[in-house]
PDB file of N, CA and C in Angstrom:
ATOM      1  N   UNK A  76     -30.383  -6.038 -31.507  1.00 44.00           N
ATOM      2  CA  UNK A  76     -31.408  -5.035 -32.043  1.00 44.00           C
ATOM      3  C   UNK A  76     -32.494  -5.430 -32.802  1.00 44.00           C
ATOM      4  N   UNK A  77     -33.694  -5.580 -32.025  1.00 52.00           N
ATOM      5  CA  UNK A  77     -34.919  -6.453 -32.590  1.00 52.00           C
ATOM      6  C   UNK A  77     -35.474  -5.306 -33.566  1.00 52.00           C
ATOM      7  N   UNK A  78     -35.629  -3.901 -32.998  1.00 61.00           N
ATOM      8  CA  UNK A  78     -35.691  -2.536 -33.173  1.00 61.00           C
ATOM      9  C   UNK A  78     -35.550  -2.445 -34.884  1.00 61.00           C
ATOM     10  N   UNK A  79     -34.196  -2.811 -35.110  1.00 59.00           N
ATOM     11  CA  UNK A  79     -33.384  -2.882 -36.811  1.00 59.00           C
ATOM     12  C   UNK A  79     -34.334  -3.757 -37.326  1.00 59.00           C
ATOM     13  N   UNK A  80     -34.447  -4.963 -36.848  1.00 59.00           N
ATOM     14  CA  UNK A  80     -35.313  -5.869 -37.490  1.00 59.00           C
ATOM     15  C   UNK A  80     -36.582  -5.670 -37.969  1.00 59.00           C
ATOM     16  N   UNK A  81     -37.255  -5.213 -37.049  1.00 58.00           N
ATOM     17  CA  UNK A  81     -38.667  -4.869 -37.084  1.00 58.00           C
ATOM     18  C   UNK A  81     -38.679  -3.753 -38.069  1.00 58.00           C
ATOM     19  N   UNK A  82     -37.587  -3.000 -38.240  1.00 58.00           N
ATOM     20  CA  UNK A  82     -37.842  -1.878 -39.287  1.00 58.00           C
ATOM     21  C   UNK A  82     -37.612  -2.222 -40.692  1.00 58.00           C
ATOM     22  N   UNK A  83     -36.538  -3.312 -40.775  1.00 58.00           N
ATOM     23  CA  UNK A  83     -36.414  -3.668 -42.185  1.00 58.00           C
ATOM     24  C   UNK A  83     -37.690  -4.572 -42.348  1.00 58.00           C
ATOM     25  N   UNK A  84     -38.173  -5.329 -41.401  1.00 54.00           N
ATOM     26  CA  UNK A  84     -39.787  -6.264 -42.171  1.00 54.00           C
ATOM     27  C   UNK A  84     -40.625  -4.859 -42.372  1.00 54.00           C
ATOM     28  N   UNK A  85     -41.105  -3.738 -41.605  1.00 55.00           N
ATOM     29  CA  UNK A  85     -41.418  -2.607 -42.219  1.00 55.00           C
ATOM     30  C   UNK A  85     -41.724  -2.430 -43.504  1.00 55.00           C
ATOM     31  N   UNK A  86     -40.175  -2.410 -43.798  1.00 55.00           N
ATOM     32  CA  UNK A  86     -39.988  -1.907 -45.151  1.00 55.00           C
ATOM     33  C   UNK A  86     -40.225  -3.018 -46.332  1.00 55.00           C
ATOM     34  N   UNK A  87     -40.212  -4.390 -45.762  1.00 54.00           N
ATOM     35  CA  UNK A  87     -40.082  -5.633 -46.660  1.00 54.00           C
ATOM     36  C   UNK A  87     -41.649  -5.457 -46.841  1.00 54.00           C
ATOM     37  N   UNK A  88     -42.560  -4.735 -46.273  1.00 56.00           N
ATOM     38  CA  UNK A  88     -43.843  -5.053 -45.895  1.00 56.00           C
ATOM     39  C   UNK A  88     -44.548  -5.886 -45.489  1.00 56.00           C
ATOM     40  N   UNK A  89     -44.619  -5.866 -44.212  1.00 55.00           N
ATOM     41  CA  UNK A  89     -44.865  -6.868 -42.783  1.00 55.00           C
ATOM     42  C   UNK A  89     -46.222  -6.192 -42.440  1.00 55.00           C
ATOM     43  N   UNK A  90     -47.123  -7.365 -42.680  1.00 55.00           N
ATOM     44  CA  UNK A  90     -48.667  -6.583 -42.190  1.00 55.00           C
ATOM     45  C   UNK A  90     -48.425  -6.441 -40.710  1.00 55.00           C
ATOM     46  N   UNK A  91     -47.549  -7.040 -40.134  1.00 55.00           N
ATOM     47  CA  UNK A  91     -47.483  -6.671 -38.484  1.00 55.00           C
ATOM     48  C   UNK A  91     -47.017  -5.599 -38.428  1.00 55.00           C
ATOM     49  N   UNK A  92     -46.201  -5.027 -39.104  1.00 52.00           N
ATOM     50  CA  UNK A  92     -44.869  -3.592 -38.601  1.00 52.00           C
ATOM     51  C   UNK A  92     -46.335  -2.849 -39.410  1.00 52.00           C
ATOM     52  N   UNK A  93     -47.120  -2.636 -40.314  1.00 52.00           N
ATOM     53  CA  UNK A  93     -48.105  -1.670 -41.196  1.00 52.00           C
ATOM     54  C   UNK A  93     -48.325  -0.865 -40.104  1.00 52.00           C
ATOM     55  N   UNK A  94     -48.912  -1.179 -38.874  1.00 52.00           N
ATOM     56  CA  UNK A  94     -49.282  -0.440 -38.341  1.00 52.00           C
ATOM     57  C   UNK A  94     -48.520   0.754 -37.908  1.00 52.00           C
ATOM     58  N   UNK A  95     -47.062  -0.044 -37.751  1.00 51.00           N
ATOM     59  CA  UNK A  95     -45.648   0.681 -37.324  1.00 51.00           C
ATOM     60  C   UNK A  95     -45.348   1.647 -38.047  1.00 51.00           C
ATOM     61  N   UNK A  96     -45.459   0.964 -39.454  1.00 49.00           N
ATOM     62  CA  UNK A  96     -44.991   2.222 -40.148  1.00 49.00           C
ATOM     63  C   UNK A  96     -45.652   3.462 -40.135  1.00 49.00           C
ATOM     64  N   UNK A  97     -47.093   3.147 -40.192  1.00 50.00           N
ATOM     65  CA  UNK A  97     -47.895   4.327 -40.655  1.00 50.00           C
ATOM     66  C   UNK A  97     -47.682   5.209 -39.155  1.00 50.00           C
ATOM     67  N   UNK A  98     -47.620   4.806 -37.897  1.00 53.00           N
ATOM     68  CA  UNK A  98     -47.336   5.550 -36.495  1.00 53.00           C
ATOM     69  C   UNK A  98     -45.741   6.136 -37.034  1.00 53.00           C
ATOM     70  N   UNK A  99     -44.809   5.678 -37.627  1.00 53.00           N
ATOM     71  CA  UNK A  99     -43.391   6.130 -37.432  1.00 53.00           C
ATOM     72  C   UNK A  99     -43.299   7.101 -38.837  1.00 53.00           C
ATOM     73  N   UNK A 100     -43.666   7.018 -39.884  1.00 54.00           N
ATOM     74  CA  UNK A 100     -43.618   7.760 -41.021  1.00 54.00           C
ATOM     75  C   UNK A 100     -45.273   7.882 -41.811  1.00 54.00           C
ATOM     76  N   UNK A 101     -45.873   8.661 -41.163  1.00 48.00           N
ATOM     77  CA  UNK A 101     -47.541   8.941 -41.352  1.00 48.00           C
ATOM     78  C   UNK A 101     -47.111   9.615 -42.899  1.00 48.00           C
ATOM     79  N   UNK A 102     -47.707   8.454 -44.037  1.00 51.00           N
ATOM     80  CA  UNK A 102     -47.601   8.982 -45.313  1.00 51.00           C
ATOM     81  C   UNK A 102     -48.838   9.502 -45.700  1.00 51.00           C
TER      82      UNK A 102
END
């Protein structure tokens, strides 16, 4: 599941998943 890996990357602090993180959980 690439989705799981992508989520992990977001937590890691990936600039690519930065937008996704904002969309997933708007802080």
